[in-house]
mmCIF file of C-alpha atoms and ligand atoms in Angstrom:
data_model
loop_
_atom_site.group_PDB
_atom_site.id
_atom_site.type_symbol
_atom_site.label_atom_id
_atom_site.label_comp_id
_atom_site.label_asym_id
_atom_site.label_seq_id
_atom_site.Cartn_x
_atom_site.Cartn_y
_atom_site.Cartn_z
ATOM 1 C CA MET A 1 -7.250 13.288 -25.849
ATOM 2 C CA ILE A 2 -9.111 12.263 -22.713
ATOM 3 C CA THR A 3 -12.628 10.831 -23.091
ATOM 4 C CA VAL A 4 -14.596 11.470 -19.894
ATOM 5 C CA LEU A 5 -16.930 8.609 -18.985
ATOM 6 C CA GLU A 6 -17.225 9.257 -15.245
ATOM 7 C CA ASP A 7 -20.813 10.052 -14.248
ATOM 8 C CA MET A 8 -21.939 9.986 -17.879
ATOM 9 C CA ARG A 9 -25.397 9.096 -19.111
ATOM 10 C CA ASP A 10 -25.617 5.410 -20.082
ATOM 11 C CA SER A 11 -25.834 6.121 -23.798
ATOM 12 C CA VAL A 12 -22.691 8.290 -23.786
ATOM 13 C CA ARG A 13 -20.835 5.752 -21.727
ATOM 14 C CA ASP A 14 -21.906 2.844 -23.955
ATOM 15 C CA GLU A 15 -20.862 4.738 -27.069
ATOM 16 C CA GLY A 16 -17.432 5.563 -25.597
ATOM 17 C CA ILE A 17 -16.829 1.995 -24.509
ATOM 18 C CA HIS A 18 -17.922 0.660 -27.895
ATOM 19 C CA ARG A 19 -15.461 2.988 -29.630
ATOM 20 C CA ALA A 20 -12.659 1.952 -27.240
ATOM 21 C CA GLY A 21 -13.487 -1.731 -27.794
ATOM 22 C CA GLU A 22 -13.168 -1.288 -31.568
ATOM 23 C CA ILE A 23 -9.732 0.334 -31.108
ATOM 24 C CA LEU A 24 -8.597 -2.635 -28.977
ATOM 25 C CA LYS A 25 -9.925 -5.191 -31.485
ATOM 26 C CA LYS A 26 -7.922 -3.475 -34.225
ATOM 27 C CA GLY A 27 -4.713 -3.787 -32.173
ATOM 28 C CA GLY A 28 -4.702 -0.247 -30.695
ATOM 29 C CA LEU A 29 -3.974 1.082 -27.195
ATOM 30 C CA VAL A 30 -6.586 2.410 -24.725
ATOM 31 C CA ALA A 31 -5.870 3.638 -21.182
ATOM 32 C CA PHE A 32 -8.714 2.961 -18.750
ATOM 33 C CA PRO A 33 -9.515 3.126 -15.026
ATOM 34 C CA THR A 34 -9.404 0.104 -12.724
ATOM 35 C CA GLU A 35 -9.843 0.098 -8.940
ATOM 36 C CA THR A 36 -6.050 -0.211 -8.409
ATOM 37 C CA VAL A 37 -4.411 2.214 -10.898
ATOM 38 C CA TYR A 38 -5.070 3.260 -14.520
ATOM 39 C CA GLY A 39 -4.132 0.520 -17.017
ATOM 40 C CA LEU A 40 -2.783 0.731 -20.563
ATOM 41 C CA GLY A 41 -4.840 -1.834 -22.473
ATOM 42 C CA ALA A 42 -4.204 -3.860 -25.615
ATOM 43 C CA ASP A 43 -5.518 -7.175 -26.981
ATOM 44 C CA ALA A 44 -3.540 -9.716 -24.921
ATOM 45 C CA LEU A 45 -3.864 -12.443 -27.563
ATOM 46 C CA ASP A 46 -2.405 -10.234 -30.322
ATOM 47 C CA ALA A 47 1.412 -10.222 -30.145
ATOM 48 C CA GLY A 48 1.653 -7.031 -32.205
ATOM 49 C CA ALA A 49 -0.756 -5.181 -29.915
ATOM 50 C CA SER A 50 1.138 -6.271 -26.786
ATOM 51 C CA ALA A 51 4.400 -5.116 -28.363
ATOM 52 C CA LYS A 52 2.922 -1.624 -28.735
ATOM 53 C CA ILE A 53 2.428 -1.428 -24.950
ATOM 54 C CA TYR A 54 6.141 -2.011 -24.343
ATOM 55 C CA GLN A 55 6.977 0.640 -26.902
ATOM 56 C CA ALA A 56 4.590 3.291 -25.546
ATOM 57 C CA LYS A 57 5.733 2.784 -21.927
ATOM 58 C CA GLY A 58 9.415 2.241 -22.678
ATOM 59 C CA ARG A 59 8.987 -0.992 -20.706
ATOM 60 C CA PRO A 60 11.757 -3.639 -20.669
ATOM 61 C CA SER A 61 10.603 -6.525 -22.884
ATOM 62 C CA ASP A 62 11.211 -9.178 -20.184
ATOM 63 C CA ASN A 63 8.632 -7.572 -17.872
ATOM 64 C CA PRO A 64 5.382 -9.522 -18.473
ATOM 65 C CA LEU A 65 1.872 -8.046 -18.674
ATOM 66 C CA ILE A 66 -1.212 -8.906 -16.626
ATOM 67 C CA VAL A 67 -4.143 -10.237 -18.702
ATOM 68 C CA HIS A 68 -7.472 -8.775 -17.582
ATOM 69 C CA ILE A 69 -10.672 -10.786 -17.968
ATOM 70 C CA ALA A 70 -14.313 -10.031 -17.166
ATOM 71 C CA ASP A 71 -15.711 -13.553 -16.532
ATOM 72 C CA TRP A 72 -14.288 -16.553 -14.665
ATOM 73 C CA GLU A 73 -14.934 -18.835 -17.694
ATOM 74 C CA ALA A 74 -12.501 -16.742 -19.766
ATOM 75 C CA ILE A 75 -9.628 -18.167 -17.717
ATOM 76 C CA GLU A 76 -9.857 -21.579 -19.454
ATOM 77 C CA LYS A 77 -8.716 -20.365 -22.850
ATOM 78 C CA ILE A 78 -5.523 -18.734 -21.583
ATOM 79 C CA THR A 79 -4.343 -21.220 -18.907
ATOM 80 C CA LYS A 80 -3.201 -24.853 -19.071
ATOM 81 C CA GLU A 81 -4.389 -25.856 -15.622
ATOM 82 C CA ARG A 82 -6.329 -24.276 -12.798
ATOM 83 C CA PRO A 83 -5.371 -25.522 -9.324
ATOM 84 C CA TRP A 84 -8.193 -25.545 -6.751
ATOM 85 C CA GLN A 85 -6.757 -22.434 -5.121
ATOM 86 C CA ALA A 86 -7.479 -20.419 -8.285
ATOM 87 C CA ARG A 87 -11.196 -21.066 -8.078
ATOM 88 C CA ARG A 88 -11.383 -20.410 -4.343
ATOM 89 C CA LEU A 89 -9.432 -17.164 -4.591
ATOM 90 C CA SER A 90 -11.527 -15.974 -7.518
ATOM 91 C CA GLU A 91 -14.710 -16.613 -5.526
ATOM 92 C CA ALA A 92 -13.311 -14.707 -2.564
ATOM 93 C CA PHE A 93 -11.627 -11.760 -4.296
ATOM 94 C CA TRP A 94 -12.755 -11.345 -7.939
ATOM 95 C CA PRO A 95 -13.599 -8.923 -9.281
ATOM 96 C CA GLY A 96 -10.864 -7.281 -7.220
ATOM 97 C CA PRO A 97 -7.200 -6.368 -6.682
ATOM 98 C CA LEU A 98 -5.733 -9.888 -6.914
ATOM 99 C CA THR A 99 -3.605 -11.242 -9.788
ATOM 100 C CA MET A 100 -2.908 -14.975 -10.100
ATOM 101 C CA ILE A 101 0.043 -16.526 -11.941
ATOM 102 C CA LEU A 102 -0.889 -19.755 -13.762
ATOM 103 C CA LYS A 103 0.611 -21.933 -16.520
ATOM 104 C CA LYS A 104 -0.208 -20.348 -19.871
ATOM 105 C CA SER A 105 -1.915 -22.007 -22.834
ATOM 106 C CA ASP A 106 -0.763 -21.631 -26.452
ATOM 107 C CA ALA A 107 -3.428 -18.941 -26.972
ATOM 108 C CA VAL A 108 -1.252 -16.409 -25.086
ATOM 109 C CA PRO A 109 1.685 -15.082 -27.117
ATOM 110 C CA TYR A 110 5.128 -14.831 -25.514
ATOM 111 C CA ALA A 111 5.050 -11.131 -26.374
ATOM 112 C CA THR A 112 2.436 -10.778 -23.600
ATOM 113 C CA THR A 113 4.220 -12.926 -20.986
ATOM 114 C CA GLY A 114 7.726 -11.549 -21.546
ATOM 115 C CA GLY A 115 8.824 -14.973 -22.803
ATOM 116 C CA LEU A 116 7.533 -16.879 -19.738
ATOM 117 C CA ASP A 117 5.421 -20.068 -19.810
ATOM 118 C CA THR A 118 3.175 -18.583 -17.134
ATOM 119 C CA VAL A 119 0.494 -15.923 -17.421
ATOM 120 C CA ALA A 120 -0.766 -13.355 -14.905
ATOM 121 C CA VAL A 121 -4.600 -13.056 -14.769
ATOM 122 C CA ARG A 122 -6.880 -10.589 -12.983
ATOM 123 C CA MET A 123 -10.536 -9.510 -13.025
ATOM 124 C CA PRO A 124 -10.685 -5.808 -12.091
ATOM 125 C CA ASP A 125 -13.469 -4.343 -9.943
ATOM 126 C CA ASN A 126 -14.493 -1.348 -12.024
ATOM 127 C CA PRO A 127 -17.597 -1.177 -14.251
ATOM 128 C CA ILE A 128 -15.858 0.742 -17.055
ATOM 129 C CA ALA A 129 -12.954 -1.729 -17.058
ATOM 130 C CA LEU A 130 -15.243 -4.768 -17.143
ATOM 131 C CA ALA A 131 -17.372 -3.357 -19.971
ATOM 132 C CA LEU A 132 -14.262 -2.413 -21.936
ATOM 133 C CA ILE A 133 -12.688 -5.879 -21.554
ATOM 134 C CA ARG A 134 -15.871 -7.436 -22.964
ATOM 135 C CA ALA A 135 -16.075 -4.868 -25.780
ATOM 136 C CA GLY A 136 -12.409 -5.437 -26.660
ATOM 137 C CA GLY A 137 -12.634 -9.212 -27.090
ATOM 138 C CA GLY A 138 -12.357 -10.494 -23.522
ATOM 139 C CA TYR A 139 -8.565 -10.570 -22.945
ATOM 140 C CA ILE A 140 -6.894 -7.225 -22.308
ATOM 141 C CA ALA A 141 -3.220 -6.946 -21.340
ATOM 142 C CA ALA A 142 -2.880 -3.879 -19.149
ATOM 143 C CA PRO A 143 0.136 -2.744 -17.163
ATOM 144 C CA SER A 144 -0.035 0.551 -15.302
ATOM 145 C CA ALA A 145 -0.500 3.406 -17.801
ATOM 146 C CA ASN A 146 2.652 5.357 -16.903
ATOM 147 C CA THR A 147 6.000 5.786 -18.595
ATOM 148 C CA SER A 148 8.168 2.950 -17.289
ATOM 149 C CA GLY A 149 9.847 3.884 -13.992
ATOM 150 C CA ARG A 150 7.509 6.794 -13.126
ATOM 151 C CA PRO A 151 4.854 6.689 -10.386
ATOM 152 C CA SER A 152 1.746 4.744 -11.477
ATOM 153 C CA PRO A 153 -1.238 6.878 -12.587
ATOM 154 C CA THR A 154 -4.227 7.205 -10.287
ATOM 155 C CA THR A 155 -6.095 9.750 -12.463
ATOM 156 C CA ALA A 156 -6.609 10.142 -16.219
ATOM 157 C CA GLN A 157 -4.583 13.378 -16.037
ATOM 158 C CA HIS A 158 -1.544 11.417 -14.792
ATOM 159 C CA VAL A 159 -1.913 9.129 -17.823
ATOM 160 C CA ALA A 160 -2.063 12.134 -20.161
ATOM 161 C CA GLU A 161 1.098 13.614 -18.568
ATOM 162 C CA ASP A 162 3.036 10.500 -19.544
ATOM 163 C CA LEU A 163 1.355 9.118 -22.667
ATOM 164 C CA ASP A 164 -0.743 11.760 -24.451
ATOM 165 C CA GLY A 165 -0.067 11.526 -28.173
ATOM 166 C CA GLU A 166 1.438 8.028 -27.864
ATOM 167 C CA ILE A 167 -1.790 6.075 -27.468
ATOM 168 C CA ASP A 168 -5.193 5.964 -29.201
ATOM 169 C CA MET A 169 -7.549 6.839 -26.327
ATOM 170 C CA ILE A 170 -7.632 7.691 -22.615
ATOM 171 C CA ILE A 171 -10.866 6.966 -20.736
ATOM 172 C CA ASP A 172 -11.435 9.160 -17.673
ATOM 173 C CA GLY A 173 -13.416 7.322 -14.982
ATOM 174 C CA GLY A 174 -12.376 9.598 -12.117
ATOM 175 C CA PRO A 175 -9.735 8.924 -9.447
ATOM 176 C CA VAL A 176 -9.136 5.254 -8.588
ATOM 177 C CA SER A 177 -10.335 3.844 -5.267
ATOM 178 C CA ILE A 178 -7.304 1.820 -4.087
ATOM 179 C CA GLY A 179 -4.270 3.529 -5.589
ATOM 180 C CA LEU A 180 -1.723 0.666 -5.428
ATOM 181 C CA GLU A 181 -1.286 -2.171 -7.922
ATOM 182 C CA SER A 182 -2.857 -5.599 -7.304
ATOM 183 C CA THR A 183 -1.462 -8.294 -5.033
ATOM 184 C CA ILE A 184 0.239 -10.942 -7.223
ATOM 185 C CA VAL A 185 0.099 -14.568 -6.055
ATOM 186 C CA ASP A 186 1.971 -17.319 -7.900
ATOM 187 C CA LEU A 187 -0.077 -20.546 -7.997
ATOM 188 C CA THR A 188 2.457 -22.525 -10.058
ATOM 189 C CA GLU A 189 4.641 -23.222 -6.990
ATOM 190 C CA GLU A 190 3.996 -25.985 -4.453
ATOM 191 C CA THR A 191 3.137 -23.330 -1.865
ATOM 192 C CA PRO A 192 1.311 -20.279 -3.245
ATOM 193 C CA THR A 193 3.696 -17.324 -3.090
ATOM 194 C CA ILE A 194 3.096 -13.566 -3.004
ATOM 195 C CA LEU A 195 5.286 -11.935 -5.657
ATOM 196 C CA ARG A 196 3.963 -8.408 -5.073
ATOM 197 C CA PRO A 197 2.067 -7.193 -1.969
ATOM 198 C CA GLY A 198 -1.162 -5.228 -2.491
ATOM 199 C CA PHE A 199 -4.561 -4.463 -0.960
ATOM 200 C CA ILE A 200 -5.245 -8.208 -0.431
ATOM 201 C CA SER A 201 -2.866 -9.150 2.399
ATOM 202 C CA GLN A 202 -1.061 -12.438 3.117
ATOM 203 C CA GLU A 203 -3.491 -13.069 6.017
ATOM 204 C CA MET A 204 -6.536 -12.556 3.772
ATOM 205 C CA LEU A 205 -5.167 -15.111 1.264
ATOM 206 C CA GLN A 206 -4.306 -17.584 4.025
ATOM 207 C CA GLU A 207 -7.839 -17.445 5.369
ATOM 208 C CA VAL A 208 -9.089 -18.761 2.029
ATOM 209 C CA ILE A 209 -6.409 -21.255 0.862
ATOM 210 C CA GLY A 210 -4.175 -21.975 3.873
ATOM 211 C CA SER A 211 -0.417 -21.605 3.662
ATOM 212 C CA VAL A 212 0.845 -18.680 1.536
ATOM 213 C CA GLU A 213 4.471 -17.554 1.444
ATOM 214 C CA MET A 214 6.057 -14.175 0.745
ATOM 215 C CA ASP A 215 8.658 -14.213 -2.078
ATOM 216 C CA ARG A 216 12.100 -14.019 -0.423
ATOM 217 C CA GLY A 217 13.198 -11.582 -3.102
ATOM 218 C CA LEU A 218 10.676 -9.092 -1.670
ATOM 219 C CA ILE A 219 11.843 -9.392 1.907
ATOM 220 C CA ALA A 220 15.573 -9.147 1.098
ATOM 221 C CA ALA A 221 15.841 -5.364 0.779
ATOM 222 C CA ASP A 222 19.524 -5.645 -0.179
ATOM 223 C CA SER A 223 18.379 -7.283 -3.455
ATOM 224 C CA SER A 224 20.797 -10.180 -3.023
ATOM 225 C CA VAL A 225 17.844 -12.459 -3.812
ATOM 226 C CA ARG A 226 16.132 -11.811 -7.144
ATOM 227 C CA PRO A 227 12.383 -11.206 -6.961
ATOM 228 C CA LYS A 228 10.315 -13.736 -8.936
ATOM 229 C CA ALA A 229 8.089 -11.154 -10.616
ATOM 230 C CA PRO A 230 10.422 -9.712 -13.265
ATOM 231 C CA GLY A 231 8.961 -6.230 -12.806
ATOM 232 C CA MET A 232 9.871 -6.086 -9.121
ATOM 233 C CA LYS A 233 13.591 -5.919 -9.853
ATOM 234 C CA TYR A 234 13.415 -2.538 -11.577
ATOM 235 C CA ARG A 235 13.647 0.871 -9.886
ATOM 236 C CA HIS A 236 10.080 2.023 -10.063
ATOM 237 C CA TYR A 237 7.594 4.661 -8.983
ATOM 238 C CA ALA A 238 10.501 7.069 -8.649
ATOM 239 C CA PRO A 239 10.052 10.835 -8.248
ATOM 240 C CA ARG A 240 12.696 13.065 -9.858
ATOM 241 C CA ALA A 241 14.169 14.284 -6.551
ATOM 242 C CA PRO A 242 16.024 11.833 -4.277
ATOM 243 C CA LEU A 243 13.652 10.348 -1.695
ATOM 244 C CA PHE A 244 14.619 9.231 1.817
ATOM 245 C CA ILE A 245 12.401 7.339 4.256
ATOM 246 C CA VAL A 246 12.971 8.330 7.891
ATOM 247 C CA GLU A 247 12.134 5.499 10.289
ATOM 248 C CA GLY A 248 11.898 5.358 14.051
ATOM 249 C CA GLU A 249 9.922 6.681 17.013
ATOM 250 C CA ARG A 250 7.521 9.391 15.855
ATOM 251 C CA GLN A 251 8.943 12.330 17.826
ATOM 252 C CA LYS A 252 12.496 11.495 16.741
ATOM 253 C CA VAL A 253 11.442 11.192 13.116
ATOM 254 C CA GLN A 254 9.958 14.686 13.208
ATOM 255 C CA GLU A 255 13.081 16.148 14.821
ATOM 256 C CA LYS A 256 15.367 14.436 12.318
ATOM 257 C CA ILE A 257 13.332 15.603 9.328
ATOM 258 C CA ASN A 258 13.296 19.174 10.636
ATOM 259 C CA THR A 259 17.094 19.107 11.061
ATOM 260 C CA LEU A 260 17.489 17.843 7.504
ATOM 261 C CA THR A 261 15.047 20.339 5.982
ATOM 262 C CA SER A 262 16.597 23.338 7.726
ATOM 263 C CA ALA A 263 20.071 22.332 6.501
ATOM 264 C CA GLU A 264 18.639 22.110 2.975
ATOM 265 C CA HIS A 265 16.863 25.444 3.397
ATOM 266 C CA GLU A 266 20.101 27.132 4.484
ATOM 267 C CA LYS A 267 21.656 26.084 1.203
ATOM 268 C CA GLY A 268 18.866 27.978 -0.562
ATOM 269 C CA ARG A 269 17.014 24.853 -1.697
ATOM 270 C CA THR A 270 13.426 23.706 -1.144
ATOM 271 C CA PRO A 271 12.924 20.206 0.274
ATOM 272 C CA GLY A 272 9.604 18.313 0.384
ATOM 273 C CA VAL A 273 8.149 16.284 3.252
ATOM 274 C CA ILE A 274 5.608 13.452 3.041
ATOM 275 C CA ALA A 275 3.679 13.746 6.312
ATOM 276 C CA THR A 276 0.272 12.649 7.609
ATOM 277 C CA ASP A 277 -2.788 14.622 8.734
ATOM 278 C CA GLU A 278 -1.572 14.019 12.292
ATOM 279 C CA THR A 279 1.927 15.458 11.714
ATOM 280 C CA SER A 280 1.814 17.875 8.782
ATOM 281 C CA GLY A 281 1.772 20.930 11.088
ATOM 282 C CA SER A 282 5.050 19.945 12.768
ATOM 283 C CA TYR A 283 7.451 20.486 9.877
ATOM 284 C CA THR A 284 9.363 23.627 8.957
ATOM 285 C CA HIS A 285 11.480 24.919 6.035
ATOM 286 C CA ALA A 286 9.818 22.519 3.566
ATOM 287 C CA LEU A 287 6.879 22.058 1.232
ATOM 288 C CA VAL A 288 4.772 19.641 3.281
ATOM 289 C CA GLU A 289 2.157 17.316 1.749
ATOM 290 C CA SER A 290 -0.123 15.167 3.881
ATOM 291 C CA ILE A 291 -0.559 11.697 2.386
ATOM 292 C CA GLY A 292 -3.652 10.947 4.518
ATOM 293 C CA SER A 293 -4.527 9.909 8.044
ATOM 294 C CA ARG A 294 -2.745 7.183 10.004
ATOM 295 C CA ALA A 295 -6.206 6.133 11.160
ATOM 296 C CA ASP A 296 -7.230 5.446 7.522
ATOM 297 C CA GLU A 297 -4.620 3.414 5.664
ATOM 298 C CA ARG A 298 -6.680 3.464 2.475
ATOM 299 C CA SER A 299 -6.203 7.217 2.269
ATOM 300 C CA ILE A 300 -2.424 6.731 2.478
ATOM 301 C CA ALA A 301 -2.413 4.162 -0.351
ATOM 302 C CA GLN A 302 -4.703 6.338 -2.470
ATOM 303 C CA HIS A 303 -2.467 9.409 -2.361
ATOM 304 C CA LEU A 304 1.041 7.935 -2.528
ATOM 305 C CA TYR A 305 1.614 8.155 -6.294
ATOM 306 C CA ALA A 306 -0.156 11.511 -6.667
ATOM 307 C CA ILE A 307 2.134 13.012 -4.005
ATOM 308 C CA LEU A 308 5.256 11.723 -5.741
ATOM 309 C CA ARG A 309 4.042 13.341 -8.971
ATOM 310 C CA GLU A 310 3.134 16.549 -7.122
ATOM 311 C CA PHE A 311 6.688 16.866 -5.784
ATOM 312 C CA ASP A 312 7.970 16.507 -9.370
ATOM 313 C CA ARG A 313 5.761 19.446 -10.315
ATOM 314 C CA LEU A 314 6.953 21.521 -7.351
ATOM 315 C CA GLU A 315 10.572 20.745 -8.294
ATOM 316 C CA VAL A 316 11.720 20.097 -4.733
ATOM 317 C CA SER A 317 15.415 19.340 -4.209
ATOM 318 C CA VAL A 318 14.954 16.296 -1.968
ATOM 319 C CA ILE A 319 12.016 14.489 -0.330
ATOM 320 C CA TYR A 320 11.866 13.107 3.224
ATOM 321 C CA SER A 321 9.038 10.730 4.066
ATOM 322 C CA GLU A 322 7.676 9.277 7.263
ATOM 323 C CA SER A 323 7.197 5.517 7.182
ATOM 324 C CA PHE A 324 3.770 3.804 7.170
ATOM 325 C CA GLU A 325 3.606 0.346 8.777
ATOM 326 C CA THR A 326 -0.189 0.081 8.719
ATOM 327 C CA PRO A 327 -2.035 -3.213 9.433
ATOM 328 C CA GLN A 328 -3.476 -4.462 6.105
ATOM 329 C CA MET A 329 -1.804 -2.460 3.351
ATOM 330 C CA GLY A 330 1.414 -1.580 5.208
ATOM 331 C CA PRO A 331 3.576 -4.141 3.348
ATOM 332 C CA ALA A 332 2.240 -2.897 -0.014
ATOM 333 C CA ILE A 333 2.610 0.808 0.835
ATOM 334 C CA MET A 334 6.154 0.315 2.158
ATOM 335 C CA ASN A 335 7.122 -1.913 -0.801
ATOM 336 C CA ARG A 336 6.220 0.893 -3.249
ATOM 337 C CA LEU A 337 7.712 3.647 -1.096
ATOM 338 C CA MET A 338 10.975 1.703 -0.655
ATOM 339 C CA LYS A 339 11.234 1.189 -4.411
ATOM 340 C CA ALA A 340 10.516 4.862 -5.044
ATOM 341 C CA ALA A 341 13.277 5.687 -2.555
ATOM 342 C CA GLY A 342 15.706 3.212 -4.095
ATOM 343 C CA HIS A 343 15.836 1.713 -0.541
ATOM 344 C CA GLN A 344 17.386 4.861 0.994
ATOM 345 C CA VAL A 345 16.356 4.711 4.655
ATOM 346 C CA ILE A 346 17.494 6.903 7.559
ATOM 347 C CA HIS A 347 17.044 5.197 10.943
ATOM 348 C CA VAL A 348 16.729 7.416 14.026
HETATM 349 P P1 AMP B 401 2.111 -3.705 -13.854
HETATM 350 O O1 AMP B 401 0.963 -4.263 -14.609
HETATM 351 O O2 AMP B 401 2.847 -2.605 -14.517
HETATM 352 O O3 AMP B 401 1.688 -3.363 -12.474
HETATM 353 O O4 AMP B 401 3.175 -4.880 -13.738
HETATM 354 C C1 AMP B 401 2.808 -6.236 -13.737
HETATM 355 C C2 AMP B 401 3.630 -6.998 -12.737
HETATM 356 O O5 AMP B 401 3.253 -8.378 -12.825
HETATM 357 C C3 AMP B 401 5.126 -6.936 -12.993
HETATM 358 O O6 AMP B 401 5.812 -6.811 -11.770
HETATM 359 C C4 AMP B 401 5.393 -8.275 -13.640
HETATM 360 O O7 AMP B 401 6.713 -8.691 -13.480
HETATM 361 C C5 AMP B 401 4.401 -9.181 -12.940
HETATM 362 N N1 AMP B 401 4.049 -10.365 -13.752
HETATM 363 C C6 AMP B 401 3.255 -10.398 -14.838
HETATM 364 N N2 AMP B 401 3.205 -11.639 -15.373
HETATM 365 C C7 AMP B 401 3.978 -12.417 -14.594
HETATM 366 C C8 AMP B 401 4.348 -13.802 -14.624
HETATM 367 N N3 AMP B 401 3.898 -14.618 -15.571
HETATM 368 N N4 AMP B 401 5.171 -14.255 -13.654
HETATM 369 C C9 AMP B 401 5.634 -13.425 -12.682
HETATM 370 N N5 AMP B 401 5.322 -12.106 -12.609
HETATM 371 C C10 AMP B 401 4.525 -11.601 -13.542
HETATM 372 MG MG1 MG B 402 3.621 -0.694 -13.406
#
């Protein structure tokens, strides 16, 4: 059952959050909105509660959870040490879409960190999320609230599609504002390293703390180098139909996609195309969805997962997507799209 708290009167909202907080304190599961994607929350300091998250999502047990906090001071209890970069980055980007990896304290059970001695910490920028974290005891483990492997949820309805009946409560706070998971930066290495690209880019981090590297496991598309964030090694975000990214000069991409869709159409099947506002009129013989405008990269990030789910609903036979190398979020958008495509790229 979805509890709607978007645009609610204060008293209704407070009552809903109080109820959700009680569920979390008793070891239950509550899905809630953040600015990145919807999260599936449980008490991060309760091993039994964390274990329920893995069960509900069907998540591999070596894939650690991000602990969400609502106040900077909360970080002391769950980490062993806080390098200077942690404070600076929190001042610059928290609350916001940045997760930091730090050495964990004994307060955090291994059930939450997938057996690692490090812990991922984030302060989300969403009033419902912040109130819920406080109401639930201050430390809420929350991976994306989807069934493992499926596209992450950007609305409460997406959460219900995957998890209704499996969890205690779903809070509806409306569609999320960013639509891609947080940037993860590992501060336990000599040089801070990005383990997962997100809204906060490498350049934005470098402006605050100097040198920041990109995990080599992210750049090596052939997966010969293992990514350092355990979750990045799994096929993820995948729609049901095979997805191909078509890369190259814009005109050639359109021609290639039209050749592919008409061949598919001749076989009596219905392909899907992920286009942009600028190009959606140029495709034939396919169900065409515009992901947003090339002039507004936020719109592209916001709609990516919803489009992948929409093509599941439309039961297309195959999906062809344009590629989106936009300035700030391009690496994050292409990282998710490449994973959804299982790295199937057609160069023209
Ligand atoms: P999700 O919350 O579903 O977006 O996934 C969380 C991501 O954070 C996964 O890719 C995890 O592997 C990664 N992560 C969480 N904790 C750690 C950690 N201690 N070290 C490295 N990566 C982590
Ligand atoms: Mg996830």
